[in-house]
Amino acid sequence: MERITATYYIETPFRPEDAAAVLAGEQSSGTFVAVPGETAELKQRFAARVESVEELETVREPAIPGATTSNGLYHRARVQVSWSVENFGYNLPLLVSTLQGNLYEIRQFTGLKLMDIDVPASYAQHFAGPAFGVAGCRELTGVQGRPLIGTIIKPSIGLTPEQTAGLVQTLAEAGIDFVKDDELQMAAANSPFEARVDAVIAVVNRHADRTGKKVMYAFNISGEVDEMLRRYEYVVRAGGTCAMVSINSVGLAGTRKICDQRALAIHGHRNGWGMMTRHPLLGIDFRAYQKLWRLAGVDQLHVNGIQNKFWESDDSVVASIEACQAPLLGGYSVLPVVSSGQWGGQAFETYRRTRTTDLLYMAGGGILAHPMGPAAGVQALQQAWQGAVDGRSLTETAAQHPEFAAAVEKFGAK
């Protein structure tokens, strides 16, 4: 029977091998004492197995509260544990309950983080994965050979449908590829969802009829499942190409239900991500996280950005982009969404570190607050990426393009 293997980074005051055995028992057939019915045959078939334990450093201060020992030492290790697929079948919520369930409460651990997941080939028969991915999103937007350039409607809430559509028109005329609702906007008092869809799609379609370029707009449909399905269908009927889901709020089952409709590209926004990963010894690493959402079927997934406004390091952002690019079940392509305090200046380091243009490069203020206006903001990002790919420096690119030079003057010191 096929098995799923999870890799954890742990800290414990006990022997790492003993702590790993407790994890395996708690998250499969065992409990804190032996019980009737837990036969050798049952354990052989259903019990989790500790596959490996790699001891790392020892520290004197625990990462989080837990058990203590008389010598005051806490051992860190990388452990791999596997489960038979029979335990949870092809049920993503049950899989997460197994790999991330009560184990965070186990007192033997003063730190535990799920780092990676390896799923068997049979999962490809049960999960269709992203309907569009990188190639599909490029086809929908008509963008090849460079990143998709995108922005977020700001102010986050407060604009009427007509004001939102007016901004989209300005951005479309400037050459934007992608625009999305803010995660805080779905159906505000002065911006009913249907009215916003109608106003925005009218602008998008007029621009497409005139130029042949159809801007992708991600309407935020996050909500209860039935509500999301109704709004999804409204976007489809209106002629839209994308919907946004706040995946951590909606959850795996709700997101998969939306992805399984397979008529719109799904923009997976990971707001709330920090509480899952910010502590180095608690939660889940992006390597494991993105695999779950690729299985659920999102086409685009946020990865933060180089020199971002949040807490995440550049090394972590680069690793996240690489994780999205790594093959999964022979496909399951997902488009990394680079965002958070971005402007054209970070394009050079982003390209140097990742050597890819298969990105959706999002800038809010970097476009909308450009001193020459949003149109120049779009042009500045396009100029920066072309300069980065062509091997020019930031200074050389600014010398050739007044729009990017103005962006450097305004944003470069921040």
XYZ file of N, CA and C in Angstrom, residues 147 149 306-307 338 342-357 359 361 380-389 392 394 404:
108
model
N 7.156 38.494 -16.862
C 6.141 38.302 -15.826
C 4.829 38.991 -16.184
N 2.236 41.551 -15.120
C 2.301 42.712 -14.242
C 0.902 42.986 -13.713
N 10.688 40.013 -2.766
C 12.029 40.437 -2.358
C 11.936 41.824 -1.715
N 12.681 42.016 -0.630
C 12.720 43.305 0.076
C 11.298 43.782 0.365
N 4.168 37.365 -6.719
C 5.122 38.174 -5.960
C 4.444 39.488 -5.598
N 6.117 45.982 -3.364
C 6.942 45.855 -4.562
C 6.838 47.094 -5.453
N 7.933 47.381 -6.125
C 7.972 48.350 -7.224
C 9.041 47.831 -8.178
N 9.326 48.537 -9.237
C 10.256 48.013 -10.226
C 11.656 47.757 -9.710
N 12.050 48.436 -8.656
C 13.415 48.295 -8.154
C 13.768 46.900 -7.706
N 12.780 46.131 -7.215
C 13.078 44.772 -6.748
C 13.136 43.754 -7.890
N 12.758 44.166 -9.100
C 12.771 43.223 -10.221
C 14.171 42.679 -10.477
N 15.177 43.507 -10.312
C 16.552 43.108 -10.635
C 17.038 42.012 -9.704
N 16.786 42.168 -8.393
C 17.206 41.145 -7.439
C 16.321 39.903 -7.558
N 15.038 40.093 -7.824
C 14.146 38.944 -7.990
C 14.615 38.067 -9.141
N 14.941 38.682 -10.256
C 15.385 37.898 -11.411
C 16.768 37.291 -11.164
N 17.656 38.044 -10.529
C 18.999 37.514 -10.249
C 18.915 36.274 -9.367
N 17.998 36.293 -8.383
C 17.920 35.185 -7.433
C 17.134 33.998 -7.978
N 16.152 34.243 -8.848
C 15.272 33.154 -9.269
C 15.454 32.730 -10.719
N 15.970 33.625 -11.566
C 16.179 33.366 -12.991
C 14.898 32.878 -13.676
N 13.768 33.436 -13.275
C 12.508 33.061 -13.915
C 11.669 34.301 -14.155
N 10.882 34.246 -15.218
C 9.866 35.265 -15.460
C 8.467 34.672 -15.336
N 6.137 34.513 -13.311
C 5.656 35.140 -12.090
C 4.493 36.063 -12.422
N 3.749 39.527 -11.009
C 4.471 40.517 -10.222
C 3.504 41.635 -9.866
N 6.746 51.592 -15.751
C 7.988 51.491 -14.983
C 8.291 50.045 -14.600
N 7.243 49.283 -14.231
C 7.465 47.875 -13.898
C 7.872 47.076 -15.114
N 7.245 47.327 -16.236
C 7.615 46.634 -17.468
C 9.057 46.961 -17.861
N 9.438 48.223 -17.720
C 10.799 48.644 -18.057
C 11.818 47.989 -17.127
N 11.485 47.916 -15.844
C 12.402 47.310 -14.878
C 12.638 45.839 -15.196
N 11.566 45.106 -15.489
C 11.727 43.685 -15.774
C 12.478 43.448 -17.074
N 12.216 44.272 -18.068
C 12.958 44.115 -19.309
C 14.435 44.402 -19.083
N 14.724 45.413 -18.283
C 16.114 45.714 -17.964
C 16.787 44.582 -17.213
N 16.062 43.995 -16.244
C 16.629 42.893 -15.465
C 16.934 41.690 -16.349
N 15.996 41.328 -17.207
C 16.180 40.165 -18.082
C 17.289 40.411 -19.098
N 20.740 44.560 -17.720
C 21.096 45.941 -17.368
C 20.901 46.150 -15.874
N 19.934 48.579 -12.467
C 18.878 49.530 -12.132
C 19.239 50.915 -12.645
N 10.667 54.823 -15.226
C 11.349 54.074 -14.182
C 12.233 54.988 -13.349
